[in-house]
Short mmCIF file of C-alpha atoms in Angstrom, two decimals:
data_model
loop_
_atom_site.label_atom_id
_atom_site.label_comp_id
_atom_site.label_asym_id
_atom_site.label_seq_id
_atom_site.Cartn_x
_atom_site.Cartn_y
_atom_site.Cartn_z
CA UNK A 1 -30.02 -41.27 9.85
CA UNK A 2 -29.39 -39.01 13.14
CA UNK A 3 -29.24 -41.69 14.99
CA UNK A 4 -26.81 -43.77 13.16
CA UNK A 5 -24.21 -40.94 12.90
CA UNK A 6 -24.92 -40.41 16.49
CA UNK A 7 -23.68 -44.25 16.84
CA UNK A 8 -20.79 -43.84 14.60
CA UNK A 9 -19.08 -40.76 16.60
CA UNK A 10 -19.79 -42.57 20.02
CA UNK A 11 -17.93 -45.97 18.32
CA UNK A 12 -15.30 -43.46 16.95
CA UNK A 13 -14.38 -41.68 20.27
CA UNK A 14 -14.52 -44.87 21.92
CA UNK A 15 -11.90 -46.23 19.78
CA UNK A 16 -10.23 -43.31 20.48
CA UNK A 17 -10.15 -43.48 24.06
CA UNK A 18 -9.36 -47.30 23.88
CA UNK A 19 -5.80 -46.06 21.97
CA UNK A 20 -5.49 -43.79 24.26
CA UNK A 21 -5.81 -45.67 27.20
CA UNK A 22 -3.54 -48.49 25.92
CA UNK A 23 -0.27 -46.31 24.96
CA UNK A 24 1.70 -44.73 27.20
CA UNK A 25 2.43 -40.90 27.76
CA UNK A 26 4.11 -39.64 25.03
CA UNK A 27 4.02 -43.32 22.96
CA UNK A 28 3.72 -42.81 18.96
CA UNK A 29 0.27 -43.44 17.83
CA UNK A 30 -0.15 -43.22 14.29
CA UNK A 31 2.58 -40.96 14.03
CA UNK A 32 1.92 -38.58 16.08
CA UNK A 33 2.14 -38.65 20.12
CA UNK A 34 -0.73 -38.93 22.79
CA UNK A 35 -0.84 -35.38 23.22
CA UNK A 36 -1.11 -34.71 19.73
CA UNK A 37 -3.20 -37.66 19.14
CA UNK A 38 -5.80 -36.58 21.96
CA UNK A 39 -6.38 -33.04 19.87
CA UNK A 40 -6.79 -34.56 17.22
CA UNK A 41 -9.55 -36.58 18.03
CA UNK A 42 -10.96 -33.83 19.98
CA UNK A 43 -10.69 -31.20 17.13
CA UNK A 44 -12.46 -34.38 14.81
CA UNK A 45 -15.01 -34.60 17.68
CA UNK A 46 -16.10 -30.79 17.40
CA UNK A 47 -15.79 -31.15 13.47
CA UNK A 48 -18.18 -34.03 13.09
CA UNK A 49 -20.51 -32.84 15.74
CA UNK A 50 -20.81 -29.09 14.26
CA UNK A 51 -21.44 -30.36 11.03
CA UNK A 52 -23.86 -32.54 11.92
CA UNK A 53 -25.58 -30.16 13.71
CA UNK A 54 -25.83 -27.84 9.95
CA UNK A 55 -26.54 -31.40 8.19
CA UNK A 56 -29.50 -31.84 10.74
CA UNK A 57 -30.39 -28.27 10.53
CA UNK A 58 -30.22 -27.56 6.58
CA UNK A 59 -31.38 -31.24 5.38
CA UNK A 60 -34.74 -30.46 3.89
CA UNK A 61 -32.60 -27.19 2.04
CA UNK A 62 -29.12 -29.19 1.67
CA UNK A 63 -28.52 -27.92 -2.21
CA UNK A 64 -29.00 -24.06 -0.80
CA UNK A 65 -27.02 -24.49 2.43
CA UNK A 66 -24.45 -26.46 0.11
CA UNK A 67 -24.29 -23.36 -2.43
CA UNK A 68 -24.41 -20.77 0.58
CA UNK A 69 -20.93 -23.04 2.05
CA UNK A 70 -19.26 -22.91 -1.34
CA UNK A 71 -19.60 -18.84 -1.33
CA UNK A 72 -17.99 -19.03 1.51
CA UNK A 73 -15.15 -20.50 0.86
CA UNK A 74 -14.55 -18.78 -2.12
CA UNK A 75 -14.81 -15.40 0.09
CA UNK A 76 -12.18 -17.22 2.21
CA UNK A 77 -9.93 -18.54 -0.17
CA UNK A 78 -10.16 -14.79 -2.11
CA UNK A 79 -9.25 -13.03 1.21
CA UNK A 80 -6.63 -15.20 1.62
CA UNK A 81 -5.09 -14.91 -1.91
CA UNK A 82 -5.18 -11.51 -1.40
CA UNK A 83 -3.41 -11.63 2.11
CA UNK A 84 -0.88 -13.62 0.70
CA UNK A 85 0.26 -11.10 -2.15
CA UNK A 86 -1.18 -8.21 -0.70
CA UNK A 87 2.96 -6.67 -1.05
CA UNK A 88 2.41 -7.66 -4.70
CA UNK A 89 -1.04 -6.03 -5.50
CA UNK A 90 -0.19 -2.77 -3.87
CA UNK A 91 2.61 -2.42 -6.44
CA UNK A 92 0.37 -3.18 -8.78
CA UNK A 93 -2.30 -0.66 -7.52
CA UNK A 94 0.34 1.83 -7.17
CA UNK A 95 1.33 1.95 -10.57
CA UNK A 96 -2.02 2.00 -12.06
CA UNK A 97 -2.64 5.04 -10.11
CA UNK A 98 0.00 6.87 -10.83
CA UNK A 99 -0.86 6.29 -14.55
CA UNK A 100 -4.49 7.12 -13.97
CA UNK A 101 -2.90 10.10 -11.62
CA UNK A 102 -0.63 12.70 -12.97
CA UNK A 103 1.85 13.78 -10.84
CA UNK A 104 1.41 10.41 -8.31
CA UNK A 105 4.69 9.07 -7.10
CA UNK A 106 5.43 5.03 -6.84
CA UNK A 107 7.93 4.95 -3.89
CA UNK A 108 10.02 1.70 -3.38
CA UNK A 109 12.52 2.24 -0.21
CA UNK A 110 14.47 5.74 -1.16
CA UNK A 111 13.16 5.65 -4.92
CA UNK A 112 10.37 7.54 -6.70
CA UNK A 113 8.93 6.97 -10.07
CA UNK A 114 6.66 9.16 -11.55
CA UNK A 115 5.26 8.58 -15.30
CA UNK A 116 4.95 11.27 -17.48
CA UNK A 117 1.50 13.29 -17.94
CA UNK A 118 -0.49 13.60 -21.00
CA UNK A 119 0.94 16.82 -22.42
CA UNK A 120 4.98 15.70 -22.51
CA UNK A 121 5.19 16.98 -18.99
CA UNK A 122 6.58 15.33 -15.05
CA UNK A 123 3.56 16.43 -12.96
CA UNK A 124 4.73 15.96 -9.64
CA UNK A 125 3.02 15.74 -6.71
CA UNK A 126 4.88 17.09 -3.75
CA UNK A 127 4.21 18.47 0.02
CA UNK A 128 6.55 21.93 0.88
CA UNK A 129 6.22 22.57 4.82
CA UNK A 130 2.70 19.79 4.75
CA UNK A 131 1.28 21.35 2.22
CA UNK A 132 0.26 19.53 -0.96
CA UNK A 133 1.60 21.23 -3.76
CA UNK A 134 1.77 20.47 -7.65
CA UNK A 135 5.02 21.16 -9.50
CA UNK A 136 6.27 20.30 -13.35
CA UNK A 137 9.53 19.02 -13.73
CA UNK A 138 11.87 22.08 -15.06
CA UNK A 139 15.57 21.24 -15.16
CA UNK A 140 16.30 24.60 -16.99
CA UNK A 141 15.35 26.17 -13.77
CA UNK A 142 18.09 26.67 -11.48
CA UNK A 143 15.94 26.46 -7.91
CA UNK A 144 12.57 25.62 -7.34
CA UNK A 145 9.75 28.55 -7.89
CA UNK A 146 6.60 28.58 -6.49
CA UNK A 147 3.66 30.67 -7.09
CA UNK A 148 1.74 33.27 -4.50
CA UNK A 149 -0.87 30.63 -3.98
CA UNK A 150 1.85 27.67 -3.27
CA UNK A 151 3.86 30.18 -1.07
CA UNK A 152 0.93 31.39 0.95
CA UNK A 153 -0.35 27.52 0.93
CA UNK A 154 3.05 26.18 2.71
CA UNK A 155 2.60 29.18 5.42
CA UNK A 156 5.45 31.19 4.02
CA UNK A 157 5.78 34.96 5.07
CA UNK A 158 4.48 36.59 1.94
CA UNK A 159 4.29 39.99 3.56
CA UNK A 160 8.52 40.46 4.42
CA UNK A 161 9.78 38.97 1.11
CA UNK A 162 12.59 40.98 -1.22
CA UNK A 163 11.88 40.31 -4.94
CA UNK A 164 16.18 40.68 -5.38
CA UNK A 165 16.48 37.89 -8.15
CA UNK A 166 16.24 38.35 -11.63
CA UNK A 167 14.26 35.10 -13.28
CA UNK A 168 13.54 33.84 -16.77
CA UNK A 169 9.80 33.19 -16.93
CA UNK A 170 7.74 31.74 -20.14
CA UNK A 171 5.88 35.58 -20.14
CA UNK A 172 9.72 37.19 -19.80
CA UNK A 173 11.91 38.41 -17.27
CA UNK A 174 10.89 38.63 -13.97
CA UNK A 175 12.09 39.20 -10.43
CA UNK A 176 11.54 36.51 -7.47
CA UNK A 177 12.26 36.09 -4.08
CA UNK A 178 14.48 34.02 -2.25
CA UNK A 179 13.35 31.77 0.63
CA UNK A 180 14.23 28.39 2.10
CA UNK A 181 11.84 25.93 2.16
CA UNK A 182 11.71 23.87 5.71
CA UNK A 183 10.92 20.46 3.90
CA UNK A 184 10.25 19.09 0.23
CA UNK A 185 8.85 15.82 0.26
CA UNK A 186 8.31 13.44 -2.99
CA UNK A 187 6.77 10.05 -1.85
CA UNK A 188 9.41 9.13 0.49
CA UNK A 189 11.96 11.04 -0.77
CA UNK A 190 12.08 13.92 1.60
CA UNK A 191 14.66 17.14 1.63
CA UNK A 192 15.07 20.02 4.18
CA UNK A 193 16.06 23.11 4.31
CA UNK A 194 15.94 23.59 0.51
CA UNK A 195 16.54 26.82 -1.50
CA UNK A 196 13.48 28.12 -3.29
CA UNK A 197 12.05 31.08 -4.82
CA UNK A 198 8.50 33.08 -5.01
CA UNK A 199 7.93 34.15 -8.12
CA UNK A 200 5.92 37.69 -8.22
CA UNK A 201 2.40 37.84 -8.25
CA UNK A 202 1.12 37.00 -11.57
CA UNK A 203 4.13 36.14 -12.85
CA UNK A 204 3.73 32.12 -13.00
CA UNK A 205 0.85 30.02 -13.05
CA UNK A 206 3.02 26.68 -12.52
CA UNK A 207 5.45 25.70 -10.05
CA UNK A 208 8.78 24.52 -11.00
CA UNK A 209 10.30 21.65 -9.56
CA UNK A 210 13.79 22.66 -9.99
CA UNK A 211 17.78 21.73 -9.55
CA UNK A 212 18.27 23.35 -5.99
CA UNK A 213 16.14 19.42 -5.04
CA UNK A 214 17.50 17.34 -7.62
CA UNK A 215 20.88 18.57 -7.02
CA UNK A 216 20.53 16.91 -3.27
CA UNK A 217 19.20 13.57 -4.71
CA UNK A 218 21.98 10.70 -4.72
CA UNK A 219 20.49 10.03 -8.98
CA UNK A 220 17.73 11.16 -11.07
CA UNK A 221 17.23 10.25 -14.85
CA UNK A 222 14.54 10.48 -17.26
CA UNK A 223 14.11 6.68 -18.91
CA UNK A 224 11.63 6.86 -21.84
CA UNK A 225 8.05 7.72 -19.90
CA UNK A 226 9.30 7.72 -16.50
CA UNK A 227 10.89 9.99 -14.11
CA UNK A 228 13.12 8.14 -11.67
CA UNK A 229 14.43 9.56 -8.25
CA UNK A 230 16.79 7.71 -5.74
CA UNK A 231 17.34 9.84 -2.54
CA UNK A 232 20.32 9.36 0.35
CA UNK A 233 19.42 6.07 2.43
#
């Protein structure tokens, strides 16, 4: 059996060469020119002889080295796939996260979505000055307002702030201060230099995403279960 396939690649690249040898540079042969012809046969060549070589090696275990091949390509063909759409499936990993994820923002270009949390509420994930930060969506609140923790989190100067501003808390009145927040980023959506207030300690547990960012964002709307934000290109 060796030997015969032995016999029938030395007849093969023989006829080969005889083509070859009979055409001209750059003559059609089969199509294709003697350049392209002479890979070919030598790509064929390697082809045949490495899988002989696993036909030799593997022919008292063919069925397992068969089965072992077709794993293979199924690995390959599933990497591939997933190569090919890989824009497509991180869409659709994105959005199943920020479902699974309250607060997560799906960014496409300039726009954020963010779906709507289990109790009614926009979690929102954001980063003030690096620092990861949760707010809820509050559009009664005139500015954003961020707790002691969140201030002293995003490396704001606790220790000089004026409490000068009169708020409207869920425990009551209340008295904040005023500061100006070096960057506000949502997904790719990013603000700087945005007007903000620290609410006194113990005052609020939650901070409030707020109009002073919105009001810099080119559109935002609330559509059904979804929070949608489309900041300046």
């Amino acid at each position: 059996m060796r030997g015969r396939f032995v016999w029938a690649l030395l007849i093969g690249l023989g006829l080969a060469a005889v083509l070859l040898a009979s055409h001209r540079e750059r003559e059609i042969i089969a199509g294709l020119n003697s350049d392209e012809f002479a890979s070919l046969v030598f790509q064929g060549a390697i082809l045949l002889l490495v899988g002989g070589a696993v036909v030799a090696m593997f022919r008292e275990r063919f069925p397992q080295a068969l089965r072992a091949a077709l794993y293979w390509i199924v690995i390959a063909l599933v990497l591939a796939v997933g190569y090919t759409y890989r824009y497509a499936l991180r869409d659709v990993s994105d959005h199943v996260l920020a479902e699974m994820i309250p607060g997560r923002a799906v960014s496409r270009g300039k726009s954020v979505e963010i779906a709507r949390g289990r109790v009614g509420e926009f979690q929102v994930s954001t980063q003030v000055n690096g620092a990861k930060i949760p707010m809820v969506l509050d559009t009664g609140a005139s500015a954003v307002v961020l707790t002691q923790d969140a201030a002293r989190a995003a490396g704001l100067p606790l220790e000089v702030l004026s409490y000068s501003v009169n708020v409207e808390t869920a425990n009551g009145r209340a008295r904040a201060a005023p500061v100006t927040l070096d960057r506000l980023a949502i997904g790719t959506i990013v603000e700087r230099s945005v007007p903000a207030l620290i609410a006194q300690p113990g005052q609020l547990k939650t901070n409030l995403l707020g109009m002073s960012f919105l009001n810099r964002l080119q559109s935002w709307e609330v559509r059904g279960d979804r929070l949608l934000m489309r900041g300046y290109p």
